[in-house]
CSV table of C-alpha atoms in Angstrom, one decimal:
chain,number,residue,atom,x,y,z
A,1,MET,CA,62.3,-18.6,-11.4
A,2,ALA,CA,64.9,-18.4,-8.7
A,3,GLU,CA,65.6,-15.0,-7.1
A,4,TRP,CA,69.2,-13.9,-7.4
A,5,CYS,CA,71.6,-12.7,-4.7
A,6,LEU,CA,74.7,-10.7,-5.1
A,7,GLU,CA,76.8,-13.9,-5.4
A,8,ASP,CA,74.9,-14.9,-8.5
A,9,PHE,CA,75.9,-11.8,-10.5
A,10,SER,CA,79.0,-11.3,-12.6
A,11,VAL,CA,80.0,-8.6,-15.1
A,12,GLY,CA,78.9,-9.3,-18.7
A,13,GLN,CA,75.6,-11.2,-17.8
A,14,THR,CA,72.7,-10.1,-19.9
A,15,PHE,CA,69.0,-10.3,-19.4
A,16,GLY,CA,66.1,-10.0,-21.8
A,17,SER,CA,62.4,-9.0,-21.3
A,18,GLY,CA,59.0,-9.5,-22.8
A,19,ARG,CA,57.4,-6.9,-25.1
A,20,LEU,CA,55.0,-4.1,-24.6
A,21,ILE,CA,53.0,-2.2,-27.3
A,22,VAL,CA,52.8,1.5,-26.7
A,23,ASP,CA,49.1,2.6,-26.7
A,24,GLN,CA,48.3,6.0,-28.2
A,25,GLY,CA,45.5,6.8,-25.7
A,26,ARG,CA,47.8,5.9,-22.8
A,27,ILE,CA,50.5,8.3,-24.1
A,28,LYS,CA,47.9,11.1,-23.9
A,29,SER,CA,46.4,10.1,-20.6
A,30,PHE,CA,49.8,9.6,-18.9
A,31,ALA,CA,50.8,13.0,-20.2
A,32,ALA,CA,47.6,14.6,-19.1
A,33,GLU,CA,48.3,13.5,-15.5
A,34,PHE,CA,52.0,13.9,-15.3
A,35,ASP,CA,53.6,15.7,-18.3
A,36,PRO,CA,50.9,18.0,-19.8
A,37,GLN,CA,52.9,19.4,-22.7
A,38,PRO,CA,51.5,19.7,-26.3
A,39,TYR,CA,53.7,17.2,-28.0
A,40,HIS,CA,52.6,14.4,-25.6
A,41,LEU,CA,48.9,15.4,-25.8
A,42,ASP,CA,47.9,16.3,-29.3
A,43,GLU,CA,48.9,15.1,-32.8
A,44,ASP,CA,48.7,18.5,-34.5
A,45,ALA,CA,50.7,20.3,-31.9
A,46,ALA,CA,53.2,17.5,-31.9
A,47,ARG,CA,53.7,17.7,-35.6
A,48,VAL,CA,55.1,21.2,-35.5
A,49,SER,CA,57.2,20.5,-32.3
A,50,ILE,CA,60.8,19.3,-32.0
A,51,PHE,CA,59.4,15.7,-31.9
A,52,GLY,CA,57.7,16.0,-35.4
A,53,GLY,CA,54.7,13.9,-34.1
A,54,LEU,CA,53.1,12.5,-31.0
A,55,ALA,CA,55.7,11.1,-28.6
A,56,ALA,CA,55.5,9.5,-25.2
A,57,SER,CA,56.7,11.4,-22.1
A,58,GLY,CA,60.1,10.2,-21.1
A,59,TRP,CA,58.6,9.3,-17.7
A,60,HIS,CA,56.0,7.2,-19.4
A,61,THR,CA,58.8,5.4,-21.3
A,62,ALA,CA,60.7,5.0,-18.0
A,63,ALA,CA,57.6,3.6,-16.3
A,64,MET,CA,57.0,1.1,-19.2
A,65,THR,CA,60.7,0.1,-19.0
A,66,MET,CA,60.2,-0.6,-15.3
A,67,LYS,CA,57.2,-2.8,-16.0
A,68,LEU,CA,59.2,-4.8,-18.5
A,69,LEU,CA,62.1,-5.0,-16.1
A,70,VAL,CA,60.0,-6.2,-13.1
A,71,GLU,CA,58.7,-9.0,-15.3
A,72,SER,CA,62.0,-9.7,-17.0
A,73,GLU,CA,64.6,-12.5,-16.5
A,74,LEU,CA,66.3,-10.2,-14.0
A,75,ARG,CA,64.8,-11.5,-10.7
A,76,ILE,CA,66.4,-10.2,-7.5
A,77,ALA,CA,65.9,-11.4,-4.0
A,78,GLY,CA,63.9,-8.7,-2.1
A,79,GLY,CA,62.8,-6.9,-5.3
A,80,LEU,CA,64.2,-4.6,-7.9
A,81,ILE,CA,65.3,-1.5,-6.0
A,82,GLY,CA,67.2,1.1,-8.0
A,83,ALA,CA,69.1,3.1,-5.4
A,84,ARG,CA,70.6,5.5,-8.0
A,85,PHE,CA,70.9,6.2,-11.7
A,86,ASP,CA,74.2,7.4,-13.0
A,87,GLU,CA,72.6,8.2,-16.4
A,88,LEU,CA,69.2,8.4,-18.0
A,89,ARG,CA,68.5,9.5,-21.5
A,90,TRP,CA,66.0,9.1,-24.3
A,91,PRO,CA,67.9,9.0,-27.7
A,92,LYS,CA,64.8,8.6,-29.9
A,93,PRO,CA,61.0,9.4,-29.3
A,94,VAL,CA,58.6,6.6,-28.4
A,95,ARG,CA,55.6,6.6,-30.9
A,96,PRO,CA,52.1,5.1,-30.7
A,97,GLY,CA,52.3,1.5,-31.7
A,98,ASP,CA,55.9,1.0,-31.0
A,99,GLU,CA,56.8,-2.4,-29.5
A,100,LEU,CA,59.3,-2.0,-26.6
A,101,ARG,CA,61.6,-4.5,-25.0
A,102,VAL,CA,64.4,-4.1,-22.5
A,103,HIS,CA,68.0,-5.5,-22.6
A,104,SER,CA,70.0,-5.3,-19.4
A,105,GLU,CA,73.8,-5.9,-19.0
A,106,VAL,CA,75.7,-6.2,-15.7
A,107,ILE,CA,78.7,-3.8,-15.8
A,108,GLU,CA,79.8,-3.9,-12.1
A,109,VAL,CA,79.2,-6.0,-9.0
A,110,ARG,CA,80.4,-5.0,-5.6
A,111,ARG,CA,79.7,-5.8,-1.9
A,112,SER,CA,78.9,-2.9,0.4
A,113,ARG,CA,81.5,-2.0,2.9
A,114,SER,CA,79.2,-0.3,5.4
A,115,ARG,CA,76.4,-3.0,5.0
A,116,PRO,CA,78.1,-6.4,4.5
A,117,THR,CA,74.8,-8.2,4.0
A,118,GLN,CA,74.2,-6.4,0.8
A,119,GLY,CA,75.8,-5.1,-2.4
A,120,MET,CA,75.3,-3.1,-5.5
A,121,VAL,CA,74.9,-4.4,-9.0
A,122,LYS,CA,75.4,-1.7,-11.7
A,123,VAL,CA,73.3,-2.5,-14.8
A,124,ARG,CA,73.1,-0.8,-18.2
A,125,ILE,CA,69.5,-0.9,-19.1
A,126,THR,CA,68.5,-0.2,-22.8
A,127,THR,CA,65.0,0.0,-24.0
A,128,VAL,CA,64.6,-0.6,-27.7
A,129,ASN,CA,61.8,-0.4,-30.2
A,130,GLN,CA,60.7,-2.8,-32.9
A,131,ASP,CA,63.5,-1.5,-35.2
A,132,ASP,CA,66.2,-2.2,-32.5
A,133,GLU,CA,66.6,1.5,-32.0
A,134,ALA,CA,67.4,2.6,-28.4
A,135,VAL,CA,64.7,4.8,-27.0
A,136,GLN,CA,66.0,4.9,-23.4
A,137,VAL,CA,69.4,4.2,-22.0
A,138,SER,CA,70.2,4.2,-18.3
A,139,VAL,CA,72.8,3.0,-15.9
A,140,SER,CA,71.2,1.9,-12.7
A,141,ASN,CA,72.7,0.9,-9.3
A,142,ILE,CA,70.5,-1.9,-7.9
A,143,VAL,CA,70.6,-2.9,-4.2
A,144,VAL,CA,71.1,-6.7,-4.0
A,145,PRO,CA,71.2,-8.8,-0.8
A,146,CYS,CA,74.0,-11.3,-0.2
A,147,ARG,CA,73.1,-14.9,0.2
A,148,SER,CA,75.5,-15.5,3.1
B,1,MET,CA,54.2,34.0,-17.6
B,2,ALA,CA,56.8,34.7,-20.2
B,3,GLU,CA,58.7,31.7,-21.7
B,4,TRP,CA,62.4,31.7,-21.2
B,5,CYS,CA,65.2,31.4,-23.8
B,6,LEU,CA,68.8,30.4,-23.2
B,7,GLU,CA,69.8,34.1,-22.8
B,8,ASP,CA,67.5,34.4,-19.8
B,9,PHE,CA,69.3,31.7,-17.8
B,10,SER,CA,72.2,32.1,-15.5
B,11,VAL,CA,73.9,29.9,-12.9
B,12,GLY,CA,72.4,30.2,-9.4
B,13,GLN,CA,68.8,31.0,-10.5
B,14,THR,CA,66.3,29.1,-8.5
B,15,PHE,CA,62.7,28.1,-9.2
B,16,GLY,CA,59.9,26.9,-7.0
B,17,SER,CA,56.7,24.9,-7.7
B,18,GLY,CA,53.3,24.2,-6.4
B,19,ARG,CA,52.4,21.3,-4.1
B,20,LEU,CA,51.0,17.9,-4.7
B,21,ILE,CA,49.5,15.5,-2.2
B,22,VAL,CA,50.5,11.8,-2.7
B,23,ASP,CA,47.4,9.7,-2.9
B,24,GLN,CA,47.5,6.2,-1.4
B,25,GLY,CA,45.2,4.7,-4.1
B,26,ARG,CA,47.3,6.2,-6.9
B,27,ILE,CA,50.5,4.8,-5.4
B,28,LYS,CA,49.0,1.3,-5.7
B,29,SER,CA,47.3,1.8,-9.1
B,30,PHE,CA,50.5,3.3,-10.6
B,31,ALA,CA,52.5,0.4,-9.2
B,32,ALA,CA,50.0,-2.1,-10.5
B,33,GLU,CA,50.5,-0.8,-14.0
B,34,PHE,CA,54.2,0.0,-14.1
B,35,ASP,CA,56.0,-1.3,-11.0
B,36,PRO,CA,54.1,-4.3,-9.5
B,37,GLN,CA,56.3,-5.1,-6.5
B,38,PRO,CA,54.8,-5.9,-3.1
B,39,TYR,CA,56.1,-2.8,-1.2
B,40,HIS,CA,54.3,-0.5,-3.7
B,41,LEU,CA,51.1,-2.5,-3.7
B,42,ASP,CA,50.2,-3.8,-0.3
B,43,GLU,CA,50.6,-2.3,3.3
B,44,ASP,CA,51.3,-5.7,4.9
B,45,ALA,CA,54.0,-6.7,2.4
B,46,ALA,CA,55.5,-3.3,2.6
B,47,ARG,CA,55.8,-3.3,6.4
B,48,VAL,CA,58.2,-6.2,6.3
B,49,SER,CA,60.2,-4.9,3.3
B,50,ILE,CA,63.2,-2.6,3.1
B,51,PHE,CA,60.8,0.3,3.0
B,52,GLY,CA,59.1,-0.5,6.3
B,53,GLY,CA,55.7,0.6,4.9
B,54,LEU,CA,53.9,1.4,1.6
B,55,ALA,CA,56.1,3.6,-0.6
B,56,ALA,CA,55.5,5.1,-4.1
B,57,SER,CA,57.5,3.7,-7.0
B,58,GLY,CA,60.4,5.9,-7.8
B,59,TRP,CA,58.9,6.3,-11.3
B,60,HIS,CA,55.7,7.5,-9.8
B,61,THR,CA,57.7,10.1,-7.8
B,62,ALA,CA,59.6,11.0,-11.0
B,63,ALA,CA,56.3,11.5,-12.8
B,64,MET,CA,54.8,13.6,-10.0
B,65,THR,CA,58.0,15.7,-10.0
B,66,MET,CA,57.5,16.3,-13.8
B,67,LYS,CA,53.9,17.4,-13.2
B,68,LEU,CA,55.1,19.9,-10.6
B,69,LEU,CA,58.0,21.1,-12.9
B,70,VAL,CA,55.7,21.6,-15.9
B,71,GLU,CA,53.5,23.8,-13.8
B,72,SER,CA,56.3,25.5,-12.0
B,73,GLU,CA,58.0,28.9,-12.4
B,74,LEU,CA,60.5,27.3,-14.8
B,75,ARG,CA,58.8,28.1,-18.2
B,76,ILE,CA,61.0,27.3,-21.2
B,77,ALA,CA,60.2,28.3,-24.8
B,78,GLY,CA,59.3,25.2,-26.8
B,79,GLY,CA,58.6,23.2,-23.7
B,80,LEU,CA,60.5,21.3,-20.9
B,81,ILE,CA,62.6,18.7,-22.8
B,82,GLY,CA,65.1,16.8,-20.7
B,83,ALA,CA,67.7,15.5,-23.1
B,84,ARG,CA,69.6,13.6,-20.4
B,85,PHE,CA,69.9,13.1,-16.7
B,86,ASP,CA,73.4,12.9,-15.2
B,87,GLU,CA,72.0,11.7,-11.9
B,88,LEU,CA,68.7,10.4,-10.5
B,89,ARG,CA,68.2,9.1,-7.0
B,90,TRP,CA,65.5,8.6,-4.3
B,91,PRO,CA,67.1,9.3,-0.9
B,92,LYS,CA,63.9,8.7,1.1
B,93,PRO,CA,60.6,6.8,0.4
B,94,VAL,CA,57.5,8.8,-0.6
B,95,ARG,CA,54.5,7.9,1.6
B,96,PRO,CA,50.7,8.2,1.2
B,97,GLY,CA,49.7,11.7,2.3
B,98,ASP,CA,53.1,13.2,1.7
B,99,GLU,CA,53.0,16.7,0.3
B,100,LEU,CA,55.6,17.2,-2.5
B,101,ARG,CA,57.1,20.3,-4.0
B,102,VAL,CA,60.1,20.9,-6.3
B,103,HIS,CA,63.0,23.2,-6.0
B,104,SER,CA,65.2,23.7,-9.2
B,105,GLU,CA,68.6,25.4,-9.4
B,106,VAL,CA,70.5,26.3,-12.5
B,107,ILE,CA,74.1,25.0,-12.3
B,108,GLU,CA,75.3,25.4,-15.8
B,109,VAL,CA,74.3,27.2,-19.0
B,110,ARG,CA,76.0,26.6,-22.4
B,111,ARG,CA,75.2,27.2,-26.1
B,112,SER,CA,75.4,24.2,-28.4
B,113,ARG,CA,78.4,24.2,-30.7
B,114,SER,CA,76.8,21.9,-33.3
B,115,ARG,CA,73.4,23.7,-33.1
B,116,PRO,CA,73.9,27.4,-32.6
B,117,THR,CA,70.2,28.1,-32.3
B,118,GLN,CA,69.9,26.2,-29.0
B,119,GLY,CA,71.7,25.4,-25.8
B,120,MET,CA,71.7,23.3,-22.7
B,121,VAL,CA,70.7,24.4,-19.2
B,122,LYS,CA,71.8,22.0,-16.5
B,123,VAL,CA,69.5,22.1,-13.5
B,124,ARG,CA,69.6,20.3,-10.1
B,125,ILE,CA,66.0,19.3,-9.4
B,126,THR,CA,65.1,18.4,-5.8
B,127,THR,CA,61.7,17.0,-4.8
B,128,VAL,CA,61.0,17.5,-1.1
B,129,ASN,CA,58.3,16.4,1.2
B,130,GLN,CA,56.4,18.4,3.9
B,131,ASP,CA,59.3,18.0,6.3
B,132,ASP,CA,61.8,19.4,3.7
B,133,GLU,CA,63.4,16.0,3.3
B,134,ALA,CA,64.7,15.3,-0.2
B,135,VAL,CA,62.8,12.4,-1.7
B,136,GLN,CA,64.2,12.7,-5.2
B,137,VAL,CA,67.4,14.4,-6.4
B,138,SER,CA,68.3,14.7,-10.1
B,139,VAL,CA,70.6,16.6,-12.4
B,140,SER,CA,68.9,17.3,-15.7
B,141,ASN,CA,70.2,18.7,-19.0
B,142,ILE,CA,67.4,20.7,-20.6
B,143,VAL,CA,67.3,21.7,-24.2
B,144,VAL,CA,66.6,25.4,-24.5
B,145,PRO,CA,66.2,27.5,-27.7
B,146,CYS,CA,68.2,30.7,-28.2
B,147,ARG,CA,66.3,34.0,-28.7
B,148,SER,CA,68.5,35.2,-31.4
């Protein structure tokens, strides 16, 4: 697959991804290392929490989204480097057994004034589950080199 | 340590955290699972990349930040639940051996209109390294229950 430069991007382009099944044990082990709160660690504690059941840490969902993105149709010369997010939210919990995939849409393309050899592509990145419900929505500004 | 409700928060409050040393092997294993790009996986490839050396995935930094936050002075009744980030960026790379800590500052407190038993606390969360350089800056909206 060819790697894309700034000149290849235009507003409205969309990119799909593969799929990833969320593992119950990995929800707990990720949380134990990085987000040790009861609703990410234990079914009984999760049942009586705001989540109503075991849910992945938002950072686990963000990390799984990155994995899907890196292996997605969105291939950028020099790598996928998110300089800045304008927005990041988790509208619905991610549950054990969920099947995630990512949908990306280009919403802005601009060349850098200070660094004329690169630019910024703004992408809305939506992670959905098997029922097409959004579980993570973000707007990312990705650094992209120019071809010329 | 007591858990805080919405009534306990006010603009300008600050919270510190413990410290966490960034492990070189964990940079690579995190990247292998979630962000398999050369500059997070391999010193030689990283040296000739935009990062100029091995750097942690931004999602690894975000996850380490969450770990420091969960164990920080900022203790919220019901847990630390980030509903939405208004901003998330990584001004400097995180390197093997860096010592990270987190500084949080309350910048807005408001009760929910639709759900009077809870509110939102907006917090600027800055992750710094041993040289006090910001490596991650975010603005998070945290769901906080009311006491009354």
